[in-house]
Structure formats: structure tokens, C-alpha cells
Coordinates of C-alpha atoms in Angstrom, one line a residue:
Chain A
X20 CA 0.0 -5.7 33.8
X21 CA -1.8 -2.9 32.9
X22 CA -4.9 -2.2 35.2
X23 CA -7.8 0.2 34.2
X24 CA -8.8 2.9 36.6
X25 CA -12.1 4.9 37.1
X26 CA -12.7 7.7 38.5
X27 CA -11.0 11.2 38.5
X28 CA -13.5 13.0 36.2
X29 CA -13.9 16.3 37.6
X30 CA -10.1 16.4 39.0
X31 CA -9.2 15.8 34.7
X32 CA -12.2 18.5 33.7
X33 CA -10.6 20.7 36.1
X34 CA -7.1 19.8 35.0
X35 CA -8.7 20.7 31.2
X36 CA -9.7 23.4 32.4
X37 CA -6.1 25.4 33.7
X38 CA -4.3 24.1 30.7
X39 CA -6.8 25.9 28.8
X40 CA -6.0 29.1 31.0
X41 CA -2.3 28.1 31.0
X42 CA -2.3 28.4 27.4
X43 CA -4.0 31.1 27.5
X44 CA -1.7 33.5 29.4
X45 CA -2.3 36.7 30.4
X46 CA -5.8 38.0 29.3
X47 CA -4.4 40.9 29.1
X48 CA -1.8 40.0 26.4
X49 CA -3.9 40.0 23.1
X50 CA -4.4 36.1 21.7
X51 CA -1.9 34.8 19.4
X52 CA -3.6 34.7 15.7
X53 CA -3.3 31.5 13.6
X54 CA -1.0 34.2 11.2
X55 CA 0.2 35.1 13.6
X56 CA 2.5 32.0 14.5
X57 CA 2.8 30.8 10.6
X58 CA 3.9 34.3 10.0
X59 CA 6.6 35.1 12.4
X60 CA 7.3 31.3 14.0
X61 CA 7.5 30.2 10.7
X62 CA 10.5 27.4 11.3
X63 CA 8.5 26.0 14.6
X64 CA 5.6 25.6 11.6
X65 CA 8.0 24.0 9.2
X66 CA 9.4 21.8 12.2
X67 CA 5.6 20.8 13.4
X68 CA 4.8 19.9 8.9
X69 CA 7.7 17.8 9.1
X70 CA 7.9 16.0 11.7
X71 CA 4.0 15.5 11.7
X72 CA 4.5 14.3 8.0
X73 CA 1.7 16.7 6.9
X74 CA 2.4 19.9 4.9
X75 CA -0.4 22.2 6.0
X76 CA 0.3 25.7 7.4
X77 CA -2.2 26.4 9.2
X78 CA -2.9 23.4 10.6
X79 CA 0.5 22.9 12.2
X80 CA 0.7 26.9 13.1
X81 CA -3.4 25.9 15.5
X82 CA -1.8 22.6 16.5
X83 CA 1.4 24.8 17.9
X84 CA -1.1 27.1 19.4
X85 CA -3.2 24.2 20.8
X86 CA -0.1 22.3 22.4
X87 CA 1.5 25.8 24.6
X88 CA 3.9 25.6 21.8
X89 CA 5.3 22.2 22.6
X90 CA 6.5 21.0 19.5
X91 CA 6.7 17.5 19.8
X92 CA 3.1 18.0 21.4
X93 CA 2.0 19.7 18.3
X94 CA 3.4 16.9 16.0
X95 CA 1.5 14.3 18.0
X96 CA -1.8 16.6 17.3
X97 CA -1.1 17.0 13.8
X98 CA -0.7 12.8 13.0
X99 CA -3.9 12.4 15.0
X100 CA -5.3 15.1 12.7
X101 CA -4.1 13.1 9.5
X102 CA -5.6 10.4 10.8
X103 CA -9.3 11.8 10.2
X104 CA -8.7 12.3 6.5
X105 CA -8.9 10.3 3.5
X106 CA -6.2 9.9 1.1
X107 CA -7.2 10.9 -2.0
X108 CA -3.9 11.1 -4.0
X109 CA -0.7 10.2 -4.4
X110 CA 1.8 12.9 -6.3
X111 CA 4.3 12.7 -8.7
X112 CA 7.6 12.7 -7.1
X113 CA 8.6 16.8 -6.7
X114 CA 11.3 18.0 -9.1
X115 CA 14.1 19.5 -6.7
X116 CA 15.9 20.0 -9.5
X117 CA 13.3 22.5 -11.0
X118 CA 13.2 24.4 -7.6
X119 CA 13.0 28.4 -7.5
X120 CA 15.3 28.3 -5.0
X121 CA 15.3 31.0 -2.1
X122 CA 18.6 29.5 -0.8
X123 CA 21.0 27.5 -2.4
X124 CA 24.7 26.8 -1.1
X125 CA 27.6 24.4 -1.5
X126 CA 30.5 23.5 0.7
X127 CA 32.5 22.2 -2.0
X128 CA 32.4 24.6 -4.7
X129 CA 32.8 28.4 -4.3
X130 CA 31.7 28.6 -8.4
X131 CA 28.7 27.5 -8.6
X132 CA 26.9 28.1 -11.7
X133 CA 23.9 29.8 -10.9
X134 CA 25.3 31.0 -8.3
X135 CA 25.4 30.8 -4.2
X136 CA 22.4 32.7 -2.5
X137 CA 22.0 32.9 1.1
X138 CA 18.9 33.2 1.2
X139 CA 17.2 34.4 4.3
X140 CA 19.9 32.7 6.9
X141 CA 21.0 32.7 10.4
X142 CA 24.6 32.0 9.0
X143 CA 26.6 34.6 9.8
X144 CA 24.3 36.6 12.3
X145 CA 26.3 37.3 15.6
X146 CA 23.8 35.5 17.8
X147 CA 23.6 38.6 19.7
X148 CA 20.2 39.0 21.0
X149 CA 18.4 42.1 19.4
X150 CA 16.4 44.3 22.1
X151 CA 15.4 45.8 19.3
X152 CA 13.3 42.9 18.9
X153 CA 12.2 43.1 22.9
X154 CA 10.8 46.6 22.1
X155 CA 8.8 45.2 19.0
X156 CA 10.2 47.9 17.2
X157 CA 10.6 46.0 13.6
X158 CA 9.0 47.7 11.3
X159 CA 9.0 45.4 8.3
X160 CA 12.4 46.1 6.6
X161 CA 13.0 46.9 3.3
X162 CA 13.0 43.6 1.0
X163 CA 16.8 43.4 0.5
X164 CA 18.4 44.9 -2.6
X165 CA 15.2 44.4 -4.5
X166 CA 15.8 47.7 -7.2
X167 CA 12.5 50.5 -7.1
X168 CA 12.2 49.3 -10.7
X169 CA 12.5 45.5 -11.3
X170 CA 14.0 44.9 -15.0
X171 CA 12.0 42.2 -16.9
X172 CA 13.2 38.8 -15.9
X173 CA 14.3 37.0 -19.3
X174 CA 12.1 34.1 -19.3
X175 CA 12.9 31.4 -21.8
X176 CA 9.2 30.1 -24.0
X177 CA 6.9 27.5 -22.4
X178 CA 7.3 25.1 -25.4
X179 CA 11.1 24.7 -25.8
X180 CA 12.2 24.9 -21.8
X181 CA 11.8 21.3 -20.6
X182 CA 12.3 22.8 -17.3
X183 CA 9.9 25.1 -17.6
X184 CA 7.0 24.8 -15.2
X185 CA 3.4 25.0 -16.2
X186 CA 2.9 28.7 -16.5
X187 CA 5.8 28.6 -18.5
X188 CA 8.8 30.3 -16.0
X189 CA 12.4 28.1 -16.4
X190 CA 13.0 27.8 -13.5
X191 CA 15.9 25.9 -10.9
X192 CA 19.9 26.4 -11.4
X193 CA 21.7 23.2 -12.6
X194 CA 23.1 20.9 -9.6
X195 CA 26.1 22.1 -7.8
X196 CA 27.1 18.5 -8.4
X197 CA 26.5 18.0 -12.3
X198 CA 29.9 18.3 -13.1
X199 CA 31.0 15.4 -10.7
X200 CA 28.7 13.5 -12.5
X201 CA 30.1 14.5 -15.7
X202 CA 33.1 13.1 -15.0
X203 CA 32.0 9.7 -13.3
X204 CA 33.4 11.1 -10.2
X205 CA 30.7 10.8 -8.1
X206 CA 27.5 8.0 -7.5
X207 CA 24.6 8.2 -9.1
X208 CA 20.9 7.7 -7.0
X209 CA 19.6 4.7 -7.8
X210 CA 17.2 4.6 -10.8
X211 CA 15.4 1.2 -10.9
X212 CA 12.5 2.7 -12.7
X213 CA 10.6 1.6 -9.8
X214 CA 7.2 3.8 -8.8
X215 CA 5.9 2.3 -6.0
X216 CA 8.2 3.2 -2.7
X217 CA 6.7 1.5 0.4
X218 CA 5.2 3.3 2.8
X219 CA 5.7 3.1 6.0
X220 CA 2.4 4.3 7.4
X221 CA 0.6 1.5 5.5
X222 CA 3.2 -1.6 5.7
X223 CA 5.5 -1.9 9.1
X224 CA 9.1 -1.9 8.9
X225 CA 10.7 -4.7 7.6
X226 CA 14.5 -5.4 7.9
X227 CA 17.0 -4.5 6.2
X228 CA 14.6 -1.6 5.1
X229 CA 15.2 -0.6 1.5
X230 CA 16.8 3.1 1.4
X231 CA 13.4 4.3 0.3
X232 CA 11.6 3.4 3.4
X233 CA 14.5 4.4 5.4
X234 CA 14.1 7.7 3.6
X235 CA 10.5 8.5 4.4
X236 CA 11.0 7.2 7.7
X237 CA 13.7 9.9 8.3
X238 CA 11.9 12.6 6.5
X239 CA 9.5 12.4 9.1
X240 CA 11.8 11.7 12.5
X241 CA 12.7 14.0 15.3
X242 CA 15.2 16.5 14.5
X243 CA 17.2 16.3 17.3
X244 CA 17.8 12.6 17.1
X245 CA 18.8 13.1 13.8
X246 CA 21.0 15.9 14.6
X247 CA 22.8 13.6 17.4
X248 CA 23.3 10.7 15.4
X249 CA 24.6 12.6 12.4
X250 CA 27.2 14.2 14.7
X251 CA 28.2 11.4 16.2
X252 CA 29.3 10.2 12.5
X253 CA 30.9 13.2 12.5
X254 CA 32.9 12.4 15.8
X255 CA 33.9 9.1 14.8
X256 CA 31.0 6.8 15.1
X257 CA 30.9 6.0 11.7
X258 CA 32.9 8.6 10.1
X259 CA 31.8 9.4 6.4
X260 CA 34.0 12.5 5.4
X261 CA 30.3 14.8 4.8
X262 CA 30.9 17.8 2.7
X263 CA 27.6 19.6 1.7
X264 CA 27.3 19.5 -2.1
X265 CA 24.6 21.3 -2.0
X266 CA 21.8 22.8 -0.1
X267 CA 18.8 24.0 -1.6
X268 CA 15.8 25.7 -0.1
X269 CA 12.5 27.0 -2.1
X270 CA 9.3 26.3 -3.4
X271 CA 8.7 23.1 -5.8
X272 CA 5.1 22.4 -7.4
X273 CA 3.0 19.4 -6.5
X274 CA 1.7 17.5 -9.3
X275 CA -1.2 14.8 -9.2
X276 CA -3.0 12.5 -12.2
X277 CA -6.6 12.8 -11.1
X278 CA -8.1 9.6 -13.1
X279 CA -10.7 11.1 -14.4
X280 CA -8.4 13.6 -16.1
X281 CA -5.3 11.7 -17.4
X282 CA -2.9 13.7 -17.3
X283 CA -0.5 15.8 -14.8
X284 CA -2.1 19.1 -13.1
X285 CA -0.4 21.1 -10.6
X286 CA -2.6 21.2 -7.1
X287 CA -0.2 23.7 -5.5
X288 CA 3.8 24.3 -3.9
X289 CA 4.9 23.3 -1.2
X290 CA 7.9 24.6 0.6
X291 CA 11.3 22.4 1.3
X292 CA 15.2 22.0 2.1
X293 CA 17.3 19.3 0.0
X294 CA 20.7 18.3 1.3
X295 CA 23.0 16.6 -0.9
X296 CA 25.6 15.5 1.2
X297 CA 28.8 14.1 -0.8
X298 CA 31.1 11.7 1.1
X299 CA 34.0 9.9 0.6
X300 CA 35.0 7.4 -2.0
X301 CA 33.7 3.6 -2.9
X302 CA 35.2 1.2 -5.5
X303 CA 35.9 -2.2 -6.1
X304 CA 38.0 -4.3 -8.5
X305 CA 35.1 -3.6 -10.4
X306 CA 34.7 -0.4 -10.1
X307 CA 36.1 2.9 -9.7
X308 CA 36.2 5.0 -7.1
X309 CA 33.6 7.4 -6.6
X310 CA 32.2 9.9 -4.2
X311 CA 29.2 9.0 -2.6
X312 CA 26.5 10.3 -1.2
X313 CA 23.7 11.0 1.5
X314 CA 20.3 12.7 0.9
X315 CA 18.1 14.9 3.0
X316 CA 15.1 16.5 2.0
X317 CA 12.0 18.0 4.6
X318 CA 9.1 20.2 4.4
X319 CA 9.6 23.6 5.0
X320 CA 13.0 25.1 6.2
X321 CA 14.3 22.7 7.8
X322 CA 18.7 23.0 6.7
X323 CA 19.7 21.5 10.1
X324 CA 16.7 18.6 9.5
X325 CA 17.5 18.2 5.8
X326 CA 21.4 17.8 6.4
X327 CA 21.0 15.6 9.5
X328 CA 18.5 13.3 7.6
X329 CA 21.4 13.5 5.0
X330 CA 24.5 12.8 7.1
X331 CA 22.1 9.7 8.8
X332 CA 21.4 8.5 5.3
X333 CA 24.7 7.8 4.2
X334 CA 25.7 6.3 7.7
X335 CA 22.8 3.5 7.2
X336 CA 23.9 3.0 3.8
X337 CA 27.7 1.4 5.8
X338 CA 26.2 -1.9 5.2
X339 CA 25.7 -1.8 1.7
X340 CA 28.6 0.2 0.6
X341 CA 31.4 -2.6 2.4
X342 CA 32.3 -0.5 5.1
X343 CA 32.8 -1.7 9.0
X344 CA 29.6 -1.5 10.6
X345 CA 28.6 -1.3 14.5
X346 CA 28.2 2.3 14.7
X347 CA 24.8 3.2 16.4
X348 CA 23.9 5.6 13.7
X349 CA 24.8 2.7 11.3
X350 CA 22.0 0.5 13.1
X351 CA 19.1 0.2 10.7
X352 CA 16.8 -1.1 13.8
X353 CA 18.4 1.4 16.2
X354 CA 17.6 4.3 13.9
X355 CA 14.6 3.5 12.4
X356 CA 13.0 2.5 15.5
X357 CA 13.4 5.3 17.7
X358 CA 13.4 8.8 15.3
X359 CA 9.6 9.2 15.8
X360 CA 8.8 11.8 18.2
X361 CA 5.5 10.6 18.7
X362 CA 5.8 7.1 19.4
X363 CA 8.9 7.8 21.9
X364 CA 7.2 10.1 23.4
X365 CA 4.2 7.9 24.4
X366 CA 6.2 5.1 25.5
X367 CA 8.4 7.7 27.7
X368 CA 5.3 9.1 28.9
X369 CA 3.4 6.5 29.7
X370 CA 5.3 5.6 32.5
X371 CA 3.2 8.3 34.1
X372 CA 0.1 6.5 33.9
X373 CA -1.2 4.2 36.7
X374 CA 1.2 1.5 37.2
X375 CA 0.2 0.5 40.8
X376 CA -0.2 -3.2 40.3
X377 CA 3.0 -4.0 38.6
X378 CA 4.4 -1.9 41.3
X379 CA 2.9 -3.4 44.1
X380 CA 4.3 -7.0 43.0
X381 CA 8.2 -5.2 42.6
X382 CA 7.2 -4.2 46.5
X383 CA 6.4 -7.1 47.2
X384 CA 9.3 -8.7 45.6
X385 CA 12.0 -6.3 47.4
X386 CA 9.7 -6.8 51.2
X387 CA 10.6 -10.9 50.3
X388 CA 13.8 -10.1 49.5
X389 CA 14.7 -7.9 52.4
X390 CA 12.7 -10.4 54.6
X391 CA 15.7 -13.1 53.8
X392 CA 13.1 -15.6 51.8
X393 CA 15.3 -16.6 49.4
X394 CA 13.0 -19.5 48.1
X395 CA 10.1 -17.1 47.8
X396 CA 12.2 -15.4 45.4
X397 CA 13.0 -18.6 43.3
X398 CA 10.5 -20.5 43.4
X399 CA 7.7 -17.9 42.0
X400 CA 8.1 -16.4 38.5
X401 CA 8.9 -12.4 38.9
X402 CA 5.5 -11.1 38.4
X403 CA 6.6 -7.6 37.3
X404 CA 8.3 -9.3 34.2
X405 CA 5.7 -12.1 33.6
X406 CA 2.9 -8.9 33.5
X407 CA 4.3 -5.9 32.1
X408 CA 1.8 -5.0 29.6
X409 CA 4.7 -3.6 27.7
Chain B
X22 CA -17.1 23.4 -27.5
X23 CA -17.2 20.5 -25.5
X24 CA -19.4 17.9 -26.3
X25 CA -22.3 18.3 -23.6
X26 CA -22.7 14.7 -22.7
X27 CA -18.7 14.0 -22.6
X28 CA -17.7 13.8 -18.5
X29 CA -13.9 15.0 -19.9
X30 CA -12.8 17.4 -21.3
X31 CA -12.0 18.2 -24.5
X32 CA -9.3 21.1 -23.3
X33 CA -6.5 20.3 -25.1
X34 CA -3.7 19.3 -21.5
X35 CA -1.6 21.7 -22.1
X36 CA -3.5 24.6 -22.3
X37 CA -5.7 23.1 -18.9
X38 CA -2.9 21.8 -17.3
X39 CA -1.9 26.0 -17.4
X40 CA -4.8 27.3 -16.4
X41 CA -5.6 24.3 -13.7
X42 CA -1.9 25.3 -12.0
X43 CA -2.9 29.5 -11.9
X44 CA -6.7 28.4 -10.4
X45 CA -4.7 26.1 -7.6
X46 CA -1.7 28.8 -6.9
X47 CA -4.5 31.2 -6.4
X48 CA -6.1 32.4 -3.2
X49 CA -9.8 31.9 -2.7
X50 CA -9.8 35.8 -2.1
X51 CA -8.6 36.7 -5.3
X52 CA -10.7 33.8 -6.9
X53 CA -13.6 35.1 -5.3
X54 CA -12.5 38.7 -6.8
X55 CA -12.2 37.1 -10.4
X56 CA -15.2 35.3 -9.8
X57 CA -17.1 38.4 -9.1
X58 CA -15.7 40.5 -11.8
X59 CA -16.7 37.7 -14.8
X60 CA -20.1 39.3 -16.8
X61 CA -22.1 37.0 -16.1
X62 CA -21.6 33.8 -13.4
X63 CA -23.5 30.5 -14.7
X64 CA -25.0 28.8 -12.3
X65 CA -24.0 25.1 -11.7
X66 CA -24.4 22.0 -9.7
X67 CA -22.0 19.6 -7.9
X68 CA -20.9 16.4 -9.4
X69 CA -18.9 16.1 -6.5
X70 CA -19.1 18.4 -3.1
X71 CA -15.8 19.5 -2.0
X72 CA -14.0 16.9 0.0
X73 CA -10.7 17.5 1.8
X74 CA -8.3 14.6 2.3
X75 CA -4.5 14.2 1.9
X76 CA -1.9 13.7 -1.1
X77 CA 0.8 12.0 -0.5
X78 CA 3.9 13.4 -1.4
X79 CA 6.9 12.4 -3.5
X80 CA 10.5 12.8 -3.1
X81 CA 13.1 11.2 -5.0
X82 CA 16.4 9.7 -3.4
X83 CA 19.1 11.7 -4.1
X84 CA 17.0 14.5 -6.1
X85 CA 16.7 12.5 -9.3
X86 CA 16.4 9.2 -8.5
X87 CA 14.0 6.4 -7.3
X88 CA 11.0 8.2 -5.4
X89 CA 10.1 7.6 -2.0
X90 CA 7.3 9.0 0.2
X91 CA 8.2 12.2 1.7
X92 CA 4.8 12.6 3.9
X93 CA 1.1 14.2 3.2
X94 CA -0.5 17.3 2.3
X95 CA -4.0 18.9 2.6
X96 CA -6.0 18.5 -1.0
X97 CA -9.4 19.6 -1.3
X98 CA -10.8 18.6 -4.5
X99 CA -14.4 19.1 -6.6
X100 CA -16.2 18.7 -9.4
X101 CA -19.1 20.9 -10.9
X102 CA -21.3 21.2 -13.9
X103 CA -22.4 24.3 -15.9
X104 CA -26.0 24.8 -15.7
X105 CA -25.8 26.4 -19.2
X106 CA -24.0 23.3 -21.3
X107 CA -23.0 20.8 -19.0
X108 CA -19.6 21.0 -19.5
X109 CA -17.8 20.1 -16.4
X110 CA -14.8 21.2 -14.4
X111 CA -12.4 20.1 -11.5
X112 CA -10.5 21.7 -9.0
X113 CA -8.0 20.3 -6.9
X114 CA -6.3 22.4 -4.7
X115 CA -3.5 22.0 -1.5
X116 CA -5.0 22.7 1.3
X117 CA -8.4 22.4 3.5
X118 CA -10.5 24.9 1.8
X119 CA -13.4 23.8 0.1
X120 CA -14.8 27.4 -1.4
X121 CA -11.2 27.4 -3.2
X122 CA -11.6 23.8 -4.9
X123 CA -15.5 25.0 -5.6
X124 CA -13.8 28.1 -7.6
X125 CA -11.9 26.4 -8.9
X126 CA -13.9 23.6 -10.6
X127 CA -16.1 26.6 -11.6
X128 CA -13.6 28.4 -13.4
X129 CA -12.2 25.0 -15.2
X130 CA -15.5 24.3 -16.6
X131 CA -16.1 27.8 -17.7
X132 CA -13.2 27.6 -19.6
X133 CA -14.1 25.2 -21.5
X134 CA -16.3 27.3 -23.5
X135 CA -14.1 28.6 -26.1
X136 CA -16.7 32.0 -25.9
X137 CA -16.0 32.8 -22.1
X138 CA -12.9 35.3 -22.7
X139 CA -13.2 36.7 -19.6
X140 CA -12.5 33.9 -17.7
X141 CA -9.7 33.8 -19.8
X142 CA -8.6 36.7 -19.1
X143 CA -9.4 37.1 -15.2
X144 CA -7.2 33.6 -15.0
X145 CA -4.1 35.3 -17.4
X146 CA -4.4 38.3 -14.7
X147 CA -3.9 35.9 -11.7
X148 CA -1.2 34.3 -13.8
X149 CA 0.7 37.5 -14.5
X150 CA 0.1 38.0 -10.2
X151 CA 1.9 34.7 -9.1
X152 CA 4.4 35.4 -12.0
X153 CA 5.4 38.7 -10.3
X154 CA 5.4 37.5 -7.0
X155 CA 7.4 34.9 -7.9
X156 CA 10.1 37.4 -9.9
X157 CA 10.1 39.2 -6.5
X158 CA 11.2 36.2 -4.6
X159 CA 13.7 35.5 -7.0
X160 CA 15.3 39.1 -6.5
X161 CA 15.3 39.3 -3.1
X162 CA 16.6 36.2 -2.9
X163 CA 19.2 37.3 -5.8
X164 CA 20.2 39.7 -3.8
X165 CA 21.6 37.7 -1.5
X166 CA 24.2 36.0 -3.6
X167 CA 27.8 35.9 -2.7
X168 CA 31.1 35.8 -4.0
X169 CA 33.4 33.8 -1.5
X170 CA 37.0 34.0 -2.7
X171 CA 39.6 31.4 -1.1
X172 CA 42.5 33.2 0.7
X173 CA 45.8 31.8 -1.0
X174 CA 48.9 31.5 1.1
X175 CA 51.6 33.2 0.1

């Protein structure tokens, strides 16, 4: 049982107070800038839009400012932000496939037309630290290899490109797994024609989840947990042979159908990472045998969210596909219900609050028990279990 | 010209849907700038104040497939008429910034007066901007493309 308490004002004010001096720092030190953060933390601002479930720079870079830089913290304040808002829209689904992509790699094909681009990666970086760094000595390099005189881009016309994008501009290199597809040698994502995904911040979960709930509910989920449960498919716990088909990271444009308009207009782009994870084979009597795959797509960079989210995706997907089951990342209820950061962190943390009741009562229970009352104990319903207001 | 009394426009989609996508992509500071620099600004009232709320936002499974709801983003949208001839505009813009979305409708109704070339042309100029910022992404990142060759055993 959960008992209010009173009191404590001015110890909390106070308490208000030092955080606000704790976050602070130094006065010396000048104050960390909103631009600051989304500028040069820019992943812990991808991390916080993800997680949070709302793509907003700025908000996420005050929220990480706000919360010390606690991340999870800063996710928490960005959901309570989303909270105050109306929802005025819901977008067409984004193109990946028309990306401009800043990255875009494959595991599985060293050929890839269009090409492989690092992009701006930790990969192959000695993970040395650079004092260089320490001494704030980094003058803004040179954009790499971009030539004194940039060469006109050939640019195919608006009207014949169906990949073009409003202003006209092809854009987005074919997928690194096109030719798979080609041959039937590989799954295809469902296409039900369906358009209306559930959504799990309106309707609760519901079991088994379809893969598009599943989806969002990953898109949004702690990174970490994702990143344990997808390596523990990779250890054993449901082993599904991952190779990454391809990773792409850029910008995509958002497109809504205002009613009063009719038609399609582009209300900005927002930033993300798409895994496409290819895994070994399914078939039946029925069918053939064909790759299959998981999916992983977040706001923002996010390469070790997106190809979690995608090695996690396939692993719930056991069930449907025939294979043995029992793995936790397998576990639809297991998975779904403990990736958000926010809601296991309230439930951890609430054990923090005032619990002096229902611990008096386990007191008393152990004093009864020590006391060699046997009959106490079995007679009376344990009060801590009867009255946990959890 | 659009008919005063009409509410919608009678843009043809394509050409709005263009010009919609450069106002949206723009900054408020260099919409303020082409704001400034137009001849003369018309005045004009709200049909609806700027309002912020959220989009949600749409993946699909597997890149091409069924969508699914990938989570929310700031949208700040309005809605203004033209003191001169009524014609309206809308903006709708990512984001929480309501001078932006104000612009923005401002500049979508000028432009639908076939006579206002300089909006026209203040909007092709922020075009050409995002078009070159976005070729400069594109090089960097095209400078960062690799070979990998496979080592064969001999």
C-alpha cells in the first residue's frame, strides 16, 4: 500500500535548488548553448529524438541540458513535453528509398551500385583519445575532399524522375538488396495495402502484437536493451545468421495532406538510420527458400539503434517464421514490455519513494517470525503482498 | 488569379507543392531576408494563428512495405489572407517556430498572384540555396566512398 506523505517543502525547494547549481557547474565555465549541445553532442540529440519518440532538435538538445545530461532523464522530459501538444498530422510514410544518403554500407556486397560511403563514421577510428581534442584545438577541418570548384551535379528533369523529390533533385541509390529481390532470393516486406498501423501511444499493446506495432514500439525503446537482446541472438539465444544488407543514413522529406489542401506538401526532413538486416533462409513445401529479413529504422544517427532494432525484429518474428521459440529476445511480452526507458525507469525508481508502511508490515512479519509464532504467520494474509500498491 | 472568395487555391499542385517544400526547408532568417527584400509586403490577416503541435511520422517495414508509426515531430502550421485580394495561403512547417509557418503562409498566398514575380524569384533563390547545400552534402559525403577489395588466397 501506498501511503501519501506531507511535508518536506523547503528540504525539496532546497533540493531544487543545488540541482539547479549542480547543473550549472562552475560559473566560471561559460553556460553550455542550446547549439551548443545539438551542434557538437549531436548523437546524444539523436539518442534523446529517438528514444523520446519526438524529432525536434532543439528540444531534445534544452531537455539534455535540463536533465545534467542524463539521457534517459532527458527522454522522460521530452515525452512529458509531447504530451502538451496537439497532434495535428499524420505523414505519409517517409521514402527511405529516396534518401540523400550521407552514409550508406553493406556487409554483403562489396559492389554496390551507387556505391559504399562511409559517411562521417567512428568505424575505423583507433579509439585513441585525441588531446588534441582536450586542448580545444579543432579548428573546424576542411570538409573532406570536397574540390575548390564543385562540377555541376547532373540532375535528371523534375517531370520524368519518379524519384525525384519536389524541387526536382533524383535523389537515393537503388537498394543494396534489389538484386536479391530480382532473383526471388530474398523476402519481400509485407504489402497488405494497409494505411492505418496501430499506434501504440493511443491503443495498449495487445498480444501477439502485429510487426507494425512491434515496430514502433522498438523504434522508440532504449538502445541498450536493444543492443543486449540483439547480441544475445547473436550468441545463441535465438541465432538468426544477421548480415547487414544495408545501412543507410541521411535526410528523407516529410510529407503531410493538410485537408484543406488535397494534396501532398513537404513540411520539412528529418534525419534517420535504416538497417536492413538479411538473415538466413525460410521455405516450405510450398515455398522456396528465401533470405529473410529484419528492419531497423530511428531518428537521427542512430547505426547501433537502427541495427539493434533490426537484429530484435527478426528474432520476434521466430514465431511466425516456424522456427523454435523460447529465446528471451524471441518473447513478444518480454521485449515489448520492458524497452521503454521511461516506464522502467519509473518503476525502478520508484522504489525510492516512501514505502514505510508496506515495510513496516514485512518488519513485522520477520519480528513474528523470529519470535517463533508460527500461527501468526499462517493464520493472517501477508500484508506486504495483499497491499502493494504495485 | 485566384478567385477572391475561393478558400483553395487555384495553384496548380505541382507547381505549390514546389514552392510549399523550398518555404518549409527554409530558415525563418532567410525567410525574414526574402520577406524583406519583396517591393512591396501586403499586409494580411490570420485565418488561423500559428499553432504548434506534432506530426506523426511514418516508416514503412522493411523500407517499402506496410507503414508503421515511427514516432512525432514538431509542426507549426498557419493560415493567412492577403489584405489586397483575399487570396489565401498556408504554411506548415517542422518544428516549433510560429514566425516561420507565419512566413510561410504569407509567401504561399502571395504566390498566388500570377503578378508577384518577386516572390517568385526570392523563393527560386532559396531553392537554388538548399539545392547547393544539399550538392555539398552529397560531395562530402562522396568523398568518403570506398573500394574494399576481397583478399583471395592463393
Amino acid at each position: 500500500m501506498y501511503v501519501a506523505v506531507k511535508g518536506g517543502e523547503r528540504a525539496i525547494e532546497a533540493a531544487h535548488e543545488l540541482l539547479a547549481q549542480a547543473r550549472r557547474g562552475d560559473p566560471q565555465v561559460p553556460e553550455l548553448t542550446l547549439q551548443q549541445v545539438s551542434g557538437q553532442l549531436s548523437l546524444a540529440v539523436d539518442r534523446v529524438m529517438a528514444e523520446g519518440s519526438l524529432y525536434d532538435r532543439e528540444l531534445a538538445a534544452l531537455a539534455i541540458k535540463q536533465a545534467r545530461g542524463d539521457l534517459i532523464e532527458a527522454v522522460f522530459l521530452l515525452r512529458a513535453f509531447r504530451t502538451t501538444l496537439p497532434r495535428l498530422a499524420v505523414t505519409r510514410p517517409i521514402e527511405t528509398g529516396r534518401m540523400a544518403p550521407r552514409r550508406r554500407i553493406s556487409a554483403t556486397f562489396k559492389d554496390l551500385p551507387g556505391g559504399q560511403m562511409l559517411g562521417p563514421t567512428f568505424d575505423y577510428t583507433h579509439r585513441l583519445l585525441d588531446f588534441a581534442l582536450a586542448a580545444g584545438a579543432s579548428a573546424a577541418p576542411e570538409p573532406a575532399g570536397v574540390p575548390a570548384e564543385p562540377g555541376p551535379m547532373p540532375r535528371a528533369p523534375a517531370a520524368v524522375d519518379p524519384a525525384a523529390d519536389v524541387n526536382g533533385d533524383a535523389r537515393g541509390p537503388a537498394r543494396a538488396l534489389a538484386f536479391l529481390d530480382a532473383e526471388d532470393l530474398i523476402e519481400r516486406p509485407p504489402m497488405t495495402g494497409s494505411d492505418d498501423p496501430p499506434d501504440i501511444t493511443r491503443d495498449p499493446l495487445a498480444f501477439p502484437a502485429p510487426r507494425a506495432a512491434r515496430l514502433q514500439n522498438l523504434a522508440r525503446g532504449d538502445e541498450g536493451f536493444l543492443l543486449a537482446l540483439g547480441y544475445s541472438t547473436q550468441r545463441g539465444y535465438g541465432r538468426t545468421h544477421p548480415f547487414a544488407g544495408e545501412i543507410r543514413m541521411g535526410e528523407v522529406e516529410v510529407e503531410i495532406v493538410p485537408e484543406e489542401l488535397g494534396f501532398a506538401i513537404v513540411i520539412g526532413e528529418v534525419t534517420v538510420t535504416e538497417c536492413d538486416m538479411v538473415n538466413q533462409f525460410a521455405g516450405s513445401a510450398t515455398e522456396p527458400a528465401r533470405f529473410t529479413r529484419g528492419y531497423g529504422l530511428a531518428f537521427g544517427e542512430g547505426e547501433r539503434k537502427a541495427m539493434a532494432m533490426a537484429l530484435v525484429d527478426r528474432a520476434l518474428r521466430a514465431d511466425q517464421l516456424g522456427e523454435d521459440t523460447g529465446a528471451p529476445a524471441q518473447d513478444q511480452e518480454f521485449v515489448l514490455y520492458h524497452s521503454d526507458n521511461v516506464e522502467a525507469s519509473g518503476f525502478v525508481q520508484h522504489l525510492k519513494l516512501p514505502h514505510y508502511v508496506d515495510f513496516q508490515s514485512e518488519l513485522n512479519l520477520i519480528r513474528r517470525i523470529r519470535a517463533g509464532t508460527p500461527r501468526a504467520v499462517a493464520a493472517e494474509p501477508e500484508p506486504a503482498a495483499a497491499g502493494e500498491e504495485d | 488569379m485566384p478567385d477572391a472568395s475561393d478558400l483553395h487555391s487555384s495553384a496548380p499542385p505541382p507547381q505549390r507543392r514546389r514552392w510549399m517544400a523550398v518555404l518549409a526547408k527554409a530558415s525563418v532568417t532567410e525567410l525574414e531576408r526574402a520577406w524583406a527584400s519583396l517591393q512591396d509586403r501586403p499586409g494580411y490577416r490570420f485565418l488561423r494563428p500559428p499553432e504548434c503541435g506534432l506530426a506523426l511520422v511514418r516508416g514503412r517495414i522493411g523500407g517499402s512495405g506496410d507503414p508503421f508509426n515511427l514516432g512525432e515531430m514538431t509542426l507549426t502550421r498557419c493560415a493567412v489572407v492577403l489584405d489586397t485580394d483575399g487570396a489565401t495561403g498556408f504554411g506548415y512547417v517542422a518544428g516549433r517556430d510560429a514566425r516561420h509557418a507565419e512566413l510561410a503562409a504569407a509567401f504561399d498566398a502571395l504566390m498566388q498572384c500570377a503578378t508577384r514575380a518577386d516572390a517568385a524569384s526570392a523563393i527560386d533563390a532559396l531553392g537554388a540555396a538548399q539545392r547547393a547545400r544539399r550538392r555539398e552534402a552529397a560531395q562530402a559525403a562522396a568523398a568518403t566512398k570506398v573500394e574494399f577489395f576481397t583478399l583471395a588466397r592463393e
